[in-house]
Amino acid sequence: MIRYNNKVIEVVWLDLDDTLIDFHTNSRHALQRLRDREEPLQRLFPTTDSWIETYELHNQNLWRLYGAGEISRSYLRMERFRRPLTDAGMEEDEGTKLSARYDTEYLDLLAMERGLVDGSIDLLRYLRGRGVRIGCLSNGFSDVQFRKLRNCGLEEWFDIVVLSDDIGINKPDRRLFNHAMERSGSPEPSAHLMIGDNAVSDIGGAIGAGWEAIHYLAREGAERHPECGATVGSLRQIVPLFDGGRQ
């Protein structure tokens, strides 16, 4: 077991994308490969950078709405491709048709990427060596997240995997954190620690559920959570925080 903030931690939960898996880089690789083999994307977007920039703008806005429960999973997956296409001048019908295909192709390409955040395996190895249970708590889509876990070699490290698709509720909704506790068999909130990159969904959700939290800043200038006592810029800075280390 480990101690954190003078509490015995029984389960350490980790977010997946941009916490353990380098989603930012992997996604850009997948988007580049998608454009390389799709003539309509090459025609509408003169460079790979212009395609990625436009897609990411729409995708990020849609994920914020999805995280707040304002749009559905299927709407997000359709619109994040349809909007860039139609904004670039494609007819609505063609944009809708291609969007459905591009979504499947992109997710297949994304699941094949294997880039990890520096220090992720070392952190998992440390937690396993200390005998603490390790959980994955992610808002990602079930079919894709399990493929990513396998292809990145992370599946073996987790004792529990809880995805928002399990109950149709996203972080930071407290019900997903309560569901994770029930799955773990450890009912005391203070025995749970969340490590994640998102100030709202990961850290805000964990604190709202009564959990401990460590905020990993995946990128410079990322939003910080005002109530989180531990913020790190590298996964390698986490281990020294345990067992009475400085915070």
Short mmCIF file of C-alpha atoms in Angstrom, two decimals:
data_model
loop_
_atom_site.label_atom_id
_atom_site.label_comp_id
_atom_site.label_asym_id
_atom_site.label_seq_id
_atom_site.Cartn_x
_atom_site.Cartn_y
_atom_site.Cartn_z
CA MET A 1 0.00 0.00 0.00
CA ILE A 2 0.98 3.65 -0.25
CA ARG A 3 0.16 6.73 1.79
CA TYR A 4 -0.80 10.09 0.36
CA ASN A 5 -1.90 13.16 2.34
CA ASN A 6 -1.68 10.97 5.47
CA LYS A 7 -4.25 8.59 4.03
CA VAL A 8 -3.81 4.96 3.07
CA ILE A 9 -4.51 4.63 -0.65
CA GLU A 10 -5.99 1.30 -1.73
CA VAL A 11 -6.73 2.10 -5.39
CA VAL A 12 -4.85 4.45 -7.72
CA TRP A 13 -6.91 5.43 -10.75
CA LEU A 14 -5.31 6.79 -13.89
CA ASP A 15 -6.81 8.59 -16.82
CA LEU A 16 -5.72 7.15 -20.15
CA ASP A 17 -5.48 9.75 -22.91
CA ASP A 18 -2.76 12.36 -22.37
CA THR A 19 -1.96 10.85 -18.98
CA LEU A 20 -0.54 7.42 -19.84
CA ILE A 21 -1.08 7.34 -23.60
CA ASP A 22 0.29 10.24 -25.65
CA PHE A 23 -3.06 10.89 -27.28
CA HIS A 24 -2.08 14.29 -28.66
CA THR A 25 0.78 12.85 -30.73
CA ASN A 26 -0.99 9.60 -31.60
CA SER A 27 -4.09 11.41 -32.82
CA ARG A 28 -2.06 13.70 -35.08
CA HIS A 29 -0.29 10.70 -36.59
CA ALA A 30 -3.66 9.05 -37.27
CA LEU A 31 -5.11 12.22 -38.78
CA GLN A 32 -2.09 12.60 -41.05
CA ARG A 33 -2.37 9.01 -42.24
CA LEU A 34 -6.10 9.52 -42.86
CA ARG A 35 -5.45 12.57 -45.05
CA ASP A 36 -2.63 10.80 -46.89
CA ARG A 37 -5.03 8.16 -48.18
CA GLU A 38 -8.20 10.24 -48.67
CA GLU A 39 -8.35 12.42 -51.80
CA PRO A 40 -11.23 14.62 -50.54
CA LEU A 41 -9.16 15.66 -47.52
CA GLN A 42 -6.18 16.45 -49.72
CA ARG A 43 -8.42 18.51 -52.00
CA LEU A 44 -10.15 20.47 -49.25
CA PHE A 45 -7.13 21.03 -47.01
CA PRO A 46 -3.94 22.11 -48.79
CA THR A 47 -1.66 20.92 -45.99
CA THR A 48 -1.75 18.30 -43.27
CA ASP A 49 -1.38 21.05 -40.67
CA SER A 50 -4.46 22.89 -41.92
CA TRP A 51 -6.49 19.67 -41.79
CA ILE A 52 -5.34 18.79 -38.27
CA GLU A 53 -5.88 22.32 -36.97
CA THR A 54 -9.43 22.45 -38.30
CA TYR A 55 -10.33 18.98 -37.03
CA GLU A 56 -8.88 19.61 -33.55
CA LEU A 57 -10.77 22.89 -33.17
CA HIS A 58 -14.11 21.19 -33.81
CA ASN A 59 -13.21 18.04 -31.89
CA GLN A 60 -12.17 19.90 -28.74
CA ASN A 61 -15.34 21.98 -28.71
CA LEU A 62 -17.50 18.89 -29.19
CA TRP A 63 -15.71 16.98 -26.43
CA ARG A 64 -16.40 19.85 -24.01
CA LEU A 65 -20.10 19.57 -24.84
CA TYR A 66 -19.98 15.77 -24.55
CA GLY A 67 -18.23 15.96 -21.17
CA ALA A 68 -20.96 18.31 -19.95
CA GLY A 69 -23.64 15.87 -21.12
CA GLU A 70 -24.99 18.31 -23.73
CA ILE A 71 -24.49 16.09 -26.78
CA SER A 72 -24.51 12.35 -27.41
CA ARG A 73 -21.64 10.04 -28.26
CA SER A 74 -22.98 9.44 -31.77
CA TYR A 75 -23.42 13.18 -32.41
CA LEU A 76 -19.82 13.88 -31.39
CA ARG A 77 -18.45 11.14 -33.63
CA MET A 78 -20.42 12.37 -36.64
CA GLU A 79 -19.94 16.11 -36.21
CA ARG A 80 -16.20 16.17 -35.53
CA PHE A 81 -15.62 15.12 -39.15
CA ARG A 82 -18.71 16.54 -40.83
CA ARG A 83 -18.10 20.10 -39.62
CA PRO A 84 -14.53 20.41 -40.97
CA LEU A 85 -15.67 18.99 -44.31
CA THR A 86 -18.68 21.24 -44.76
CA ASP A 87 -16.82 24.30 -43.43
CA ALA A 88 -14.27 23.68 -46.18
CA GLY A 89 -17.01 23.73 -48.83
CA MET A 90 -18.26 20.15 -49.13
CA GLU A 91 -21.97 19.57 -49.67
CA GLU A 92 -23.91 18.49 -46.58
CA ASP A 93 -24.95 15.08 -47.94
CA GLU A 94 -21.46 14.15 -49.03
CA GLY A 95 -19.98 15.48 -45.79
CA THR A 96 -22.36 13.37 -43.72
CA LYS A 97 -21.60 10.25 -45.74
CA LEU A 98 -17.84 10.67 -45.57
CA SER A 99 -17.91 11.61 -41.90
CA ALA A 100 -19.33 8.23 -40.93
CA ARG A 101 -16.54 6.48 -42.84
CA TYR A 102 -13.77 8.77 -41.65
CA ASP A 103 -14.75 8.28 -38.03
CA THR A 104 -14.31 4.51 -38.31
CA GLU A 105 -11.06 4.81 -40.27
CA TYR A 106 -9.60 7.36 -37.86
CA LEU A 107 -10.39 5.28 -34.78
CA ASP A 108 -8.84 2.22 -36.40
CA LEU A 109 -5.68 4.19 -37.19
CA LEU A 110 -5.63 5.74 -33.71
CA ALA A 111 -5.90 2.35 -32.01
CA MET A 112 -2.77 1.22 -33.86
CA GLU A 113 -0.62 4.03 -32.46
CA ARG A 114 1.56 3.07 -29.49
CA GLY A 115 3.02 6.30 -28.17
CA LEU A 116 3.12 6.55 -24.38
CA VAL A 117 3.73 9.50 -22.07
CA ASP A 118 7.27 9.48 -20.71
CA GLY A 119 7.41 7.72 -17.35
CA SER A 120 4.07 5.92 -17.66
CA ILE A 121 5.45 2.38 -17.43
CA ASP A 122 7.80 3.33 -14.58
CA LEU A 123 4.86 4.72 -12.61
CA LEU A 124 2.75 1.62 -13.21
CA ARG A 125 5.66 -0.62 -12.27
CA TYR A 126 6.16 1.29 -9.02
CA LEU A 127 2.47 1.06 -8.09
CA ARG A 128 2.41 -2.66 -8.85
CA GLY A 129 5.50 -3.16 -6.69
CA ARG A 130 3.82 -1.42 -3.78
CA GLY A 131 0.84 -3.75 -3.96
CA VAL A 132 -1.70 -1.01 -4.62
CA ARG A 133 -4.59 -1.78 -6.95
CA ILE A 134 -4.47 0.07 -10.26
CA GLY A 135 -7.55 1.27 -12.10
CA CYS A 136 -8.16 2.98 -15.43
CA LEU A 137 -10.93 5.58 -15.38
CA SER A 138 -11.59 7.11 -18.80
CA ASN A 139 -14.27 8.97 -20.74
CA GLY A 140 -13.16 7.32 -23.98
CA PHE A 141 -15.22 5.00 -26.15
CA SER A 142 -15.06 1.38 -24.95
CA ASP A 143 -14.21 -0.31 -28.24
CA VAL A 144 -11.34 2.08 -28.93
CA GLN A 145 -9.95 2.32 -25.40
CA PHE A 146 -9.58 -1.45 -25.01
CA ARG A 147 -7.77 -1.66 -28.35
CA LYS A 148 -5.44 1.13 -27.24
CA LEU A 149 -4.74 -0.61 -23.95
CA ARG A 150 -3.80 -3.81 -25.75
CA ASN A 151 -1.75 -2.23 -28.53
CA CYS A 152 0.17 0.03 -26.14
CA GLY A 153 0.97 -2.84 -23.78
CA LEU A 154 -0.96 -1.34 -20.87
CA GLU A 155 -3.75 -3.88 -20.43
CA GLU A 156 -1.74 -6.16 -18.12
CA TRP A 157 -1.12 -3.37 -15.62
CA PHE A 158 -4.75 -2.68 -14.70
CA ASP A 159 -6.79 -4.52 -12.10
CA ILE A 160 -9.95 -2.58 -13.01
CA VAL A 161 -11.00 -0.69 -16.13
CA VAL A 162 -13.98 1.65 -15.82
CA LEU A 163 -15.10 3.59 -18.89
CA SER A 164 -17.84 6.18 -19.19
CA ASP A 165 -19.52 3.91 -21.74
CA ASP A 166 -20.11 1.40 -18.93
CA ILE A 167 -22.98 3.48 -17.52
CA GLY A 168 -23.42 6.26 -20.07
CA ILE A 169 -22.09 8.94 -17.71
CA ASN A 170 -18.91 10.96 -18.14
CA LYS A 171 -16.37 12.36 -15.73
CA PRO A 172 -16.69 14.70 -13.82
CA ASP A 173 -20.14 13.35 -12.89
CA ARG A 174 -19.83 11.93 -9.39
CA ARG A 175 -21.92 8.91 -10.35
CA LEU A 176 -19.09 7.56 -12.50
CA PHE A 177 -16.65 7.87 -9.59
CA ASN A 178 -19.15 6.14 -7.29
CA HIS A 179 -19.52 3.38 -9.89
CA ALA A 180 -15.74 2.99 -9.96
CA MET A 181 -15.64 2.64 -6.17
CA GLU A 182 -18.34 0.00 -6.28
CA ARG A 183 -16.42 -1.92 -8.94
CA SER A 184 -13.25 -1.77 -6.85
CA GLY A 185 -14.85 -3.05 -3.65
CA SER A 186 -13.24 -0.21 -1.65
CA PRO A 187 -16.14 1.95 -0.38
CA GLU A 188 -14.15 4.69 1.40
CA PRO A 189 -13.60 7.66 -0.95
CA SER A 190 -10.38 8.77 0.77
CA ALA A 191 -8.80 5.40 -0.14
CA HIS A 192 -8.94 6.37 -3.82
CA LEU A 193 -6.47 8.54 -5.70
CA MET A 194 -7.00 9.94 -9.21
CA ILE A 195 -4.13 10.90 -11.52
CA GLY A 196 -5.15 12.75 -14.67
CA ASP A 197 -4.47 15.65 -17.00
CA ASN A 198 -7.88 17.32 -17.18
CA ALA A 199 -8.58 19.90 -14.46
CA VAL A 200 -12.34 19.54 -14.80
CA SER A 201 -13.13 15.91 -15.66
CA ASP A 202 -10.28 14.17 -13.83
CA ILE A 203 -9.34 16.42 -10.93
CA GLY A 204 -12.60 18.25 -10.32
CA GLY A 205 -14.52 15.01 -10.58
CA ALA A 206 -12.25 13.20 -8.16
CA ILE A 207 -12.29 15.99 -5.58
CA GLY A 208 -16.07 16.22 -5.87
CA ALA A 209 -16.31 12.50 -5.11
CA GLY A 210 -14.11 12.83 -2.01
CA TRP A 211 -11.04 11.26 -3.63
CA GLU A 212 -7.45 12.40 -3.45
CA ALA A 213 -6.03 13.75 -6.72
CA ILE A 214 -2.75 14.51 -8.45
CA HIS A 215 -2.93 16.75 -11.50
CA TYR A 216 -0.53 15.94 -14.31
CA LEU A 217 -0.08 18.94 -16.58
CA ALA A 218 0.32 17.32 -19.98
CA ARG A 219 1.00 20.61 -21.75
CA GLU A 220 2.43 23.98 -20.77
CA GLY A 221 -0.29 26.47 -19.95
CA ALA A 222 -2.91 23.83 -19.20
CA GLU A 223 -5.74 24.81 -16.88
CA ARG A 224 -5.05 24.03 -13.21
CA HIS A 225 -7.61 23.04 -10.61
CA PRO A 226 -7.57 25.50 -7.68
CA GLU A 227 -8.41 22.86 -5.06
CA CYS A 228 -5.79 20.30 -6.09
CA GLY A 229 -2.86 20.24 -3.70
CA ALA A 230 -0.45 18.43 -6.03
CA THR A 231 0.33 19.49 -9.58
CA VAL A 232 3.20 17.93 -11.51
CA GLY A 233 4.72 18.53 -14.91
CA SER A 234 6.04 14.99 -15.32
CA LEU A 235 4.82 11.54 -14.32
CA ARG A 236 8.26 11.00 -12.81
CA GLN A 237 7.46 13.63 -10.17
CA ILE A 238 4.58 11.60 -8.73
CA VAL A 239 6.37 8.82 -6.84
CA PRO A 240 8.19 11.21 -4.44
CA LEU A 241 4.78 12.52 -3.31
CA PHE A 242 3.86 9.22 -1.67
CA ASP A 243 4.55 8.14 1.90
CA GLY A 244 4.92 11.61 3.35
CA GLY A 245 6.84 13.19 0.49
CA ARG A 246 6.55 16.90 -0.23
CA GLN A 247 3.48 18.23 -2.04
#
